[in-house]
Short mmCIF file of C-alpha atoms and ligand atoms in Angstrom, two decimals:
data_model
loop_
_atom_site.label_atom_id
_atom_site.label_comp_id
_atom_site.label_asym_id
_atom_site.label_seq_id
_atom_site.Cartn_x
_atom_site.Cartn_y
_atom_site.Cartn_z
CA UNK A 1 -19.82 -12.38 17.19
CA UNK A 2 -20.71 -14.39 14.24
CA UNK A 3 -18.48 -11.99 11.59
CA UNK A 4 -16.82 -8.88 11.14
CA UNK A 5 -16.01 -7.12 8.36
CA UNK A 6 -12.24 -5.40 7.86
CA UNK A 7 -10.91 -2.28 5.36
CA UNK A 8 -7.32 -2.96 4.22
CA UNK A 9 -5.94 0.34 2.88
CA UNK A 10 -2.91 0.86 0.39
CA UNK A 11 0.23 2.36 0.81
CA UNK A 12 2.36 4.90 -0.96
CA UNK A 13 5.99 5.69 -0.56
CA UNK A 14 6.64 8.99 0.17
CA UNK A 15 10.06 8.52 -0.43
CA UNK A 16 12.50 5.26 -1.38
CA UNK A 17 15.46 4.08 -1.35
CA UNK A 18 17.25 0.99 -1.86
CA UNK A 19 20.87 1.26 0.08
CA UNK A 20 22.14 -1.80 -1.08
CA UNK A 21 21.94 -5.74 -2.01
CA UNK A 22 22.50 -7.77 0.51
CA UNK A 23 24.31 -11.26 0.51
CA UNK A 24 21.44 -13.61 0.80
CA UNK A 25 19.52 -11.38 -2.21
CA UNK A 26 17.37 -9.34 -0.36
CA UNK A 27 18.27 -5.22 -0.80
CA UNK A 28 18.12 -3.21 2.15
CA UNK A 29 15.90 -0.27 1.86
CA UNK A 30 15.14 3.23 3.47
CA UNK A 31 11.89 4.08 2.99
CA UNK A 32 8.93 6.07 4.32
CA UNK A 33 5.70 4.35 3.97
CA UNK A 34 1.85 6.29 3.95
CA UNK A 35 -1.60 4.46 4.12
CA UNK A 36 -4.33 6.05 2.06
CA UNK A 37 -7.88 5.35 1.94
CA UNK A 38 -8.04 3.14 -0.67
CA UNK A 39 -8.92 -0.11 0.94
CA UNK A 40 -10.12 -3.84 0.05
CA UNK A 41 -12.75 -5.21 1.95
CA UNK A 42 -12.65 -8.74 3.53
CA UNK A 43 -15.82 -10.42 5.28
CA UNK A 44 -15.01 -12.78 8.24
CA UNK A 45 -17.43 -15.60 8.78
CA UNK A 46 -17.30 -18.24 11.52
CA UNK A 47 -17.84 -21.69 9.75
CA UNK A 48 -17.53 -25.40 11.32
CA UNK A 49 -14.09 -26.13 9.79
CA UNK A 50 -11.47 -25.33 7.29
CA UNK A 51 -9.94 -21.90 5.12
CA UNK A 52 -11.70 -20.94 2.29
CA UNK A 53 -11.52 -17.79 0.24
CA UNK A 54 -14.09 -16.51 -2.30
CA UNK A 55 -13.31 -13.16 -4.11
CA UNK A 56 -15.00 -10.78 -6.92
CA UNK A 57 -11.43 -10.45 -8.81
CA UNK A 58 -11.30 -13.09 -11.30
CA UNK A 59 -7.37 -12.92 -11.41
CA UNK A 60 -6.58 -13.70 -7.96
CA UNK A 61 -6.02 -16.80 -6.66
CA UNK A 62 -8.41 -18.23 -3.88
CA UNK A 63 -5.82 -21.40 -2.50
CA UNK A 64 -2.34 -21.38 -0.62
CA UNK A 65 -1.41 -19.18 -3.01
CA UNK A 66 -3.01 -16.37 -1.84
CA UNK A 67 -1.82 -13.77 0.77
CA UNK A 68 -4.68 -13.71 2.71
CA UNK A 69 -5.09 -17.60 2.72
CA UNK A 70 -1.97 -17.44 3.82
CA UNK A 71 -2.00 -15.37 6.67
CA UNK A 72 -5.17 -17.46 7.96
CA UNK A 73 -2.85 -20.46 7.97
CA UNK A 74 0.03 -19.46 9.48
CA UNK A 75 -3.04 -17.47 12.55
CA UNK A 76 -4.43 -21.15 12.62
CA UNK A 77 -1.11 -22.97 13.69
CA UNK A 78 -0.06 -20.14 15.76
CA UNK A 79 -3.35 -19.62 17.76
CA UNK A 80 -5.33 -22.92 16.80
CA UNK A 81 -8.98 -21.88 16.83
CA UNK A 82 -12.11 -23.55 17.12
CA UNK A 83 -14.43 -24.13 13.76
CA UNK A 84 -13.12 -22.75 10.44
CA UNK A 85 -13.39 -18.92 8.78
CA UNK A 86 -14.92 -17.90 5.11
CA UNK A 87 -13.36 -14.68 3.92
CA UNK A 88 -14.92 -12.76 1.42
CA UNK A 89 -12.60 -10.51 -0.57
CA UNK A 90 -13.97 -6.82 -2.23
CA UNK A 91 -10.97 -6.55 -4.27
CA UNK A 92 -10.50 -2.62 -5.13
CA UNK A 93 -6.61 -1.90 -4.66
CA UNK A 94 -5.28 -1.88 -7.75
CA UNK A 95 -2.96 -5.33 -8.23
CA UNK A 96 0.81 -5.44 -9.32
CA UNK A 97 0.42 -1.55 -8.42
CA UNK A 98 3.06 -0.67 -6.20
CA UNK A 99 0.21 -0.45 -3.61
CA UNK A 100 1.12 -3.78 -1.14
CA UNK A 101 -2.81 -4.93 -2.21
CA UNK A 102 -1.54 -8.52 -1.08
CA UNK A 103 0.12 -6.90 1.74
CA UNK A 104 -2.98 -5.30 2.98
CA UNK A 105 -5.30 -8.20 2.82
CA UNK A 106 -2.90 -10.33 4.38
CA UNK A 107 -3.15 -7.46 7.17
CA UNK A 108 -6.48 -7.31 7.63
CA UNK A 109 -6.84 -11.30 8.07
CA UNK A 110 -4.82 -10.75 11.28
CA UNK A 111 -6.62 -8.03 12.73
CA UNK A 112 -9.95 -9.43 11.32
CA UNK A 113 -9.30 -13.45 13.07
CA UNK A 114 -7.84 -11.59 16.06
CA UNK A 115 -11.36 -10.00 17.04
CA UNK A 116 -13.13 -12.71 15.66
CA UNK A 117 -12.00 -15.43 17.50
CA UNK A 118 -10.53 -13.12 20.32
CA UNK A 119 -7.06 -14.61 20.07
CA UNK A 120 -5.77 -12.03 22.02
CA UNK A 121 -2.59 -11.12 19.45
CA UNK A 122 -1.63 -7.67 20.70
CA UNK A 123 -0.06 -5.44 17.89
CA UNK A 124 3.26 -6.39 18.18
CA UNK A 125 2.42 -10.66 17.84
CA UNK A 126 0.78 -9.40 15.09
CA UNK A 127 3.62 -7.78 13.24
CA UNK A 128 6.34 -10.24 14.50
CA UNK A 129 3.86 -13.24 12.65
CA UNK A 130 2.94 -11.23 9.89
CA UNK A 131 6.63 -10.62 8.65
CA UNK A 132 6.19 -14.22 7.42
CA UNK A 133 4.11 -13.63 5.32
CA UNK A 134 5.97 -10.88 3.70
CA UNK A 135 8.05 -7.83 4.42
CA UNK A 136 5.01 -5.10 3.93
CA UNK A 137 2.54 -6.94 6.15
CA UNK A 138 4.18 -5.14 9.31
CA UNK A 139 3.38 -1.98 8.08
CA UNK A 140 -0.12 -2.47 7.05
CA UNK A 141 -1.05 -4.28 10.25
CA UNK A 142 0.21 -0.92 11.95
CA UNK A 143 -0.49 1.67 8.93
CA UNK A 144 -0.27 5.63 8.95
CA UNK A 145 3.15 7.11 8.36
CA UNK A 146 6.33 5.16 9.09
CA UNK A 147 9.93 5.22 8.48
CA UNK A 148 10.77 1.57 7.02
CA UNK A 149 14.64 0.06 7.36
CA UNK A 150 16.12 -3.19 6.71
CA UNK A 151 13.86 -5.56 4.30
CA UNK A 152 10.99 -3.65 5.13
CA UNK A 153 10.21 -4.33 8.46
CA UNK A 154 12.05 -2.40 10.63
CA UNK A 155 9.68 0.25 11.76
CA UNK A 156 9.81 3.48 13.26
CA UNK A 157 6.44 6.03 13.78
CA UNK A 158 6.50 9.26 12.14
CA UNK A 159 4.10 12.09 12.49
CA UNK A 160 1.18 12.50 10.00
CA UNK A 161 2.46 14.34 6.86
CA UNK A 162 0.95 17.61 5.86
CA UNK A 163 -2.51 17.72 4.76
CA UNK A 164 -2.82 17.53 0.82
CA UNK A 165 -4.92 15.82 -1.93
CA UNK A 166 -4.20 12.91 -4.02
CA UNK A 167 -4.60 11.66 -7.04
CA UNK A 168 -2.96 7.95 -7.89
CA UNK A 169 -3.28 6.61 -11.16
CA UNK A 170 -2.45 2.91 -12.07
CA UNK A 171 -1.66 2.79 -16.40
CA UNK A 172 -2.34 -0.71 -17.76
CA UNK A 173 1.24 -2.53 -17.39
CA UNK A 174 1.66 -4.54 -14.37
CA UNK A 175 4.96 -4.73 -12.92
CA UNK A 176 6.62 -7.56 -11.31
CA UNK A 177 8.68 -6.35 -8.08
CA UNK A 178 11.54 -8.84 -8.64
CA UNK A 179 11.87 -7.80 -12.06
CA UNK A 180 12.50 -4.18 -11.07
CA UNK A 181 14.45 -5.53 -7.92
CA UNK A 182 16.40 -7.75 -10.02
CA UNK A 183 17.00 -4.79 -12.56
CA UNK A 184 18.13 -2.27 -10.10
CA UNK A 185 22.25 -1.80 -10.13
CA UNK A 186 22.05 -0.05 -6.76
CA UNK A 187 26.17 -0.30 -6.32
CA UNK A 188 26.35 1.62 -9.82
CA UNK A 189 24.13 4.48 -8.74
CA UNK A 190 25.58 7.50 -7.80
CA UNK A 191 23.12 9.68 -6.28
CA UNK A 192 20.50 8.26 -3.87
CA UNK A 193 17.25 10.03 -2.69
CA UNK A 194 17.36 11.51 0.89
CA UNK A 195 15.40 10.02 2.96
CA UNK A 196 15.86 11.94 6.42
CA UNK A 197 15.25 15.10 4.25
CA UNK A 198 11.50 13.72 3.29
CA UNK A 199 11.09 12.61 7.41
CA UNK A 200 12.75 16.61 7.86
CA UNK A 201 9.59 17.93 5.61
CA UNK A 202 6.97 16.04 7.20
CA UNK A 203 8.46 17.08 10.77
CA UNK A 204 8.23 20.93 9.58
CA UNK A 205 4.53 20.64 8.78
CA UNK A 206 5.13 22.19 5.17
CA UNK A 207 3.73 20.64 2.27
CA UNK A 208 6.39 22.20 -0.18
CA UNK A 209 9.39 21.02 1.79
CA UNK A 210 8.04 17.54 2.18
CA UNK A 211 7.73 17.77 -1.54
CA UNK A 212 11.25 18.91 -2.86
CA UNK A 213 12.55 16.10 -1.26
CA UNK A 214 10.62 13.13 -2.34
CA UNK A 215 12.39 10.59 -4.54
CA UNK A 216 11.83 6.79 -5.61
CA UNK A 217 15.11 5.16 -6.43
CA UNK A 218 13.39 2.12 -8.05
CA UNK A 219 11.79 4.99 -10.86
CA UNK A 220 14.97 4.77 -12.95
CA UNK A 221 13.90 1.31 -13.70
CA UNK A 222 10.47 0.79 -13.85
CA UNK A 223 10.18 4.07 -16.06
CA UNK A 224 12.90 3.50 -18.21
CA UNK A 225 10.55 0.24 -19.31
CA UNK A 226 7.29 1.67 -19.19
CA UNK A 227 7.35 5.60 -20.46
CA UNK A 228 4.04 5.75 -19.44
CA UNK A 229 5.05 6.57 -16.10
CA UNK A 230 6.67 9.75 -16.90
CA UNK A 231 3.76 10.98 -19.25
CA UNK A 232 1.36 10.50 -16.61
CA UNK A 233 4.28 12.58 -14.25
CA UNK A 234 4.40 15.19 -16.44
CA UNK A 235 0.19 15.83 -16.68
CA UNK A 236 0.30 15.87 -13.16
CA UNK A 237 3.45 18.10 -12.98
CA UNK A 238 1.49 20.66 -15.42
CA UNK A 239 -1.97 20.11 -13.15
CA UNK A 240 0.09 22.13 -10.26
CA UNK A 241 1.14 18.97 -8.27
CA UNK A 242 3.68 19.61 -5.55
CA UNK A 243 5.08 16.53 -6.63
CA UNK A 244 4.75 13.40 -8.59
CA UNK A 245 6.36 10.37 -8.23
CA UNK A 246 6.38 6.37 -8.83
CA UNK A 247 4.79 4.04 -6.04
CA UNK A 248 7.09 1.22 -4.81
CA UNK A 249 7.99 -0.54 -7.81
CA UNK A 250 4.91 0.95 -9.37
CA UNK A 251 3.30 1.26 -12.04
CA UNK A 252 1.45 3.24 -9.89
CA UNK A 253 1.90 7.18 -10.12
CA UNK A 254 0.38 9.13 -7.40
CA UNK A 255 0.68 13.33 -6.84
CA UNK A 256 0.11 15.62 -4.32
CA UNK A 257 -1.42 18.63 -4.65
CA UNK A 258 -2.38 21.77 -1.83
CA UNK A 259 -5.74 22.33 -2.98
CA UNK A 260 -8.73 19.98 -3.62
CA UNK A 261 -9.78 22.08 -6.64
CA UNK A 262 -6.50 21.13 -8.49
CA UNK A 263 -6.34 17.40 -7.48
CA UNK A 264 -9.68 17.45 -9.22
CA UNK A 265 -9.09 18.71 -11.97
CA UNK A 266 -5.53 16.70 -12.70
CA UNK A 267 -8.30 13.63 -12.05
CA UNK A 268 -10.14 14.81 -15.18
CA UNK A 269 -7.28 15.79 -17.18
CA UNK A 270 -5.96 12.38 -16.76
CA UNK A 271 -9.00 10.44 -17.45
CA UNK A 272 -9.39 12.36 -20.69
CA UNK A 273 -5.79 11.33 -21.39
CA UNK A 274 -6.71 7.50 -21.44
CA UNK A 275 -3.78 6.89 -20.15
CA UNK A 276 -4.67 5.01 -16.65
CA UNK A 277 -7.73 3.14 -16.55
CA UNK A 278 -7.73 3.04 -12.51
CA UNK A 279 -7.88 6.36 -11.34
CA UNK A 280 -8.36 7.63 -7.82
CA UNK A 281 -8.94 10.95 -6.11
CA UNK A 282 -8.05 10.15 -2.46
CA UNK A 283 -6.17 11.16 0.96
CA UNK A 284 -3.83 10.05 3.41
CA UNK A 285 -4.92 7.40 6.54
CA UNK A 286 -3.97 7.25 9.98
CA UNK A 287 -4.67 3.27 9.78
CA UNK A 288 -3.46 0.22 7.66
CA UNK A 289 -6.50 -1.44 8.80
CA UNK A 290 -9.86 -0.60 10.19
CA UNK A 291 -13.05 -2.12 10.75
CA UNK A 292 -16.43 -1.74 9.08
CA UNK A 293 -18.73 0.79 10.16
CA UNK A 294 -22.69 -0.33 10.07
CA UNK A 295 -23.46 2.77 8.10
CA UNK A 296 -21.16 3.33 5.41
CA UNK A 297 -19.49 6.66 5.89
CA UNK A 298 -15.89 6.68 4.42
CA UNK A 299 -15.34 6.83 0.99
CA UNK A 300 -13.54 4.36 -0.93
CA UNK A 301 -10.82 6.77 -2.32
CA UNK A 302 -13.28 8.37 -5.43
CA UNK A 303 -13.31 6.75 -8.78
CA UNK A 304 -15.39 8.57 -10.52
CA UNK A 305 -17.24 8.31 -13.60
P1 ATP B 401 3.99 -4.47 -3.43
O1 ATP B 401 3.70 -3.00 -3.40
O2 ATP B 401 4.07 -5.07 -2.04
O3 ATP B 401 5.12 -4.84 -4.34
P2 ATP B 401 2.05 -4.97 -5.39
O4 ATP B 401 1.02 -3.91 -5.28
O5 ATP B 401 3.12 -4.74 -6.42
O6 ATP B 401 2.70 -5.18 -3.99
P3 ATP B 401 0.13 -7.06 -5.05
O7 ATP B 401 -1.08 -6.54 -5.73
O8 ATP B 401 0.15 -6.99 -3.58
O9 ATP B 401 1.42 -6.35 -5.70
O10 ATP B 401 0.37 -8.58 -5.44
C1 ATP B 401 0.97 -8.98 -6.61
C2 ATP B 401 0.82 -10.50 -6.80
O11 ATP B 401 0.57 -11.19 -5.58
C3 ATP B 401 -0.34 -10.78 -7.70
O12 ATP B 401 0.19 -11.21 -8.91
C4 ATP B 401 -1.18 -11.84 -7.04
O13 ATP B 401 -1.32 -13.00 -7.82
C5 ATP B 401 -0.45 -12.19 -5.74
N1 ATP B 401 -1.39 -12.11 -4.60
C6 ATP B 401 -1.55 -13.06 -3.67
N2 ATP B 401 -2.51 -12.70 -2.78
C7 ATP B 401 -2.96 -11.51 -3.16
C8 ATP B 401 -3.97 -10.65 -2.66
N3 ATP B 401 -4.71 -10.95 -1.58
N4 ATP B 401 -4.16 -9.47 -3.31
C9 ATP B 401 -3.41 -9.15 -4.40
N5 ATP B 401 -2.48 -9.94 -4.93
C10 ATP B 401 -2.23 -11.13 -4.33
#
């Protein structure tokens, strides 16, 4: 095999919270983490030596600095392969989103230099390397619907949530994650969201108890800066979503809704609105990271128009 081609979907939180700041800086967070079928594409090509990234986002950087550059390194000294690798990045997760983009890619480089060179990484390498990279990565290697503890990579499998449709919308702010990190007073907040409630929903299988529950701690300071955010909330809110709510540290919004017909229709309201230029109507994946099929048969979440 010559190259391979790998989809690295975004996540959502279903639910987050940030327990508290830890000594060394880092905050220890409960969260539940979802994959959805919006996904980057990366090409893997065998070459006869060195890294090298090209991409079709003008704003990312190709070197070192670069998550999935990154990830490639650290795979090289690890497993030291023979020849070199050309990736080819499709960027189409939103970036600074709230959506682990960076995450992702850096995901997909694993699984993607695993088959390629047949390292022989089994899942668990994988995650145990990728954490290096950053604390998301072990989650999208794995993907679907997982409880997340300490820094982000403690993980625990949780069922599939209940079926609905989404809508995510990304306004035009980007938001730096240390900034709302770094903003967040977590010993001065009284209430925080419960998490094992959300996990409770999802167990049950209803939509609407899932729902009531879902909270994003890091909301009261990403949308006290950016009232965007809760405009966009409150078109979805009056579309008939079951809920609404902040991605990570966003600026991502995303909502849920029961029927299709609705999700649609909060798509157009929203585009009307003007107020988020990257728009998606999209649904929940089993996977963080999959590979191409020959015949192209998924969509690519649905930005329409
Ligand atoms: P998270 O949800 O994990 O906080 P995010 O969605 O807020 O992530 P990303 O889009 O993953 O943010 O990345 C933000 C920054 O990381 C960008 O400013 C970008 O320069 C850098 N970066 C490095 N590699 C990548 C990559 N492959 N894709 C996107 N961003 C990358």
């Amino acid at each position: 095999m010559e190259r391979i081609t790998q989809r690295a979907m975004a996540k959502i939180n279903l639910g987050l919270d940030v327990v508290r700041r830890l000594a060394n800086g880092y905050h220890q967070v409960k969260m539940v983490m979802q994959s959805v079928r919006i996904y980057d594409e990366l090409r893997f090509e065998k070459t006869k030596e060195g890294i090298c990234l090209e991409t079709d986002h003008a704003l990312l950087p190709t070197g070192g600095d670069n998550l999935a550059v990154k990830a490639a390194r650290l795979i090289a000294k690890e497993h030291p392969f023979c020849g070199g690798v050309k990736i080819t990045l499709k960027k189409r997760i939103p970036m600074a989103a709230g959506m682990a983009g960076g995450s992702a890619d850096a995901a997909a480089v694993f699984h993607g230099l695993n088959s390629l060179f047949s390292l022989g990484m089994d899942r668990e390498e994988m995650m145990r390397l990728g954490v290096r990279i950053g604390a998301d990565v072990p989650f999208c290697i794995a993907g679907g619907t997982m409880l997340s503890e300490g820094i982000g990579e403690i993980l625990t499998p949780l069922p599939a949530p209940p079926r609905a449709f989404l809508v995510i919308a990304k306004p035009a702010v980007d938001v730096s994650t240390a900034y709302v990190y770094g903003n967040l007073h977590v010993e001065t907040l009284q209430d925080h969201p419960d998490i094992e409630a959300v996990i409770e929903g999802i167990r049950s299988g209803s939509l609407e108890k899932m729902c009531v529950r879902m909270e994003n701690i890091l909301e009261h300071v990403t949308a006290e800066k950016y009232p965007i955010i809760k405009e966009i909330k409150t078109i979805f809110n009056k579309c008939g979503a079951s809920v609404s709510l902040m991605s990570g540290s966003g600026p991502s919004v995303f909502a849920l809704f029961a029927q299709r017909e609705w999700a649609e229709a909060a798509y157009g309201t929203l585009k009307e609105s003007g107020l988020a230029p990257s728009l998606f109507l999209t649904e929940f994946a089993d996977t963080g990271c999959e590979s191409a099929p020959r015949r192209r048969q998924w969509r690519n979440g649905d930005e329409r128009g």
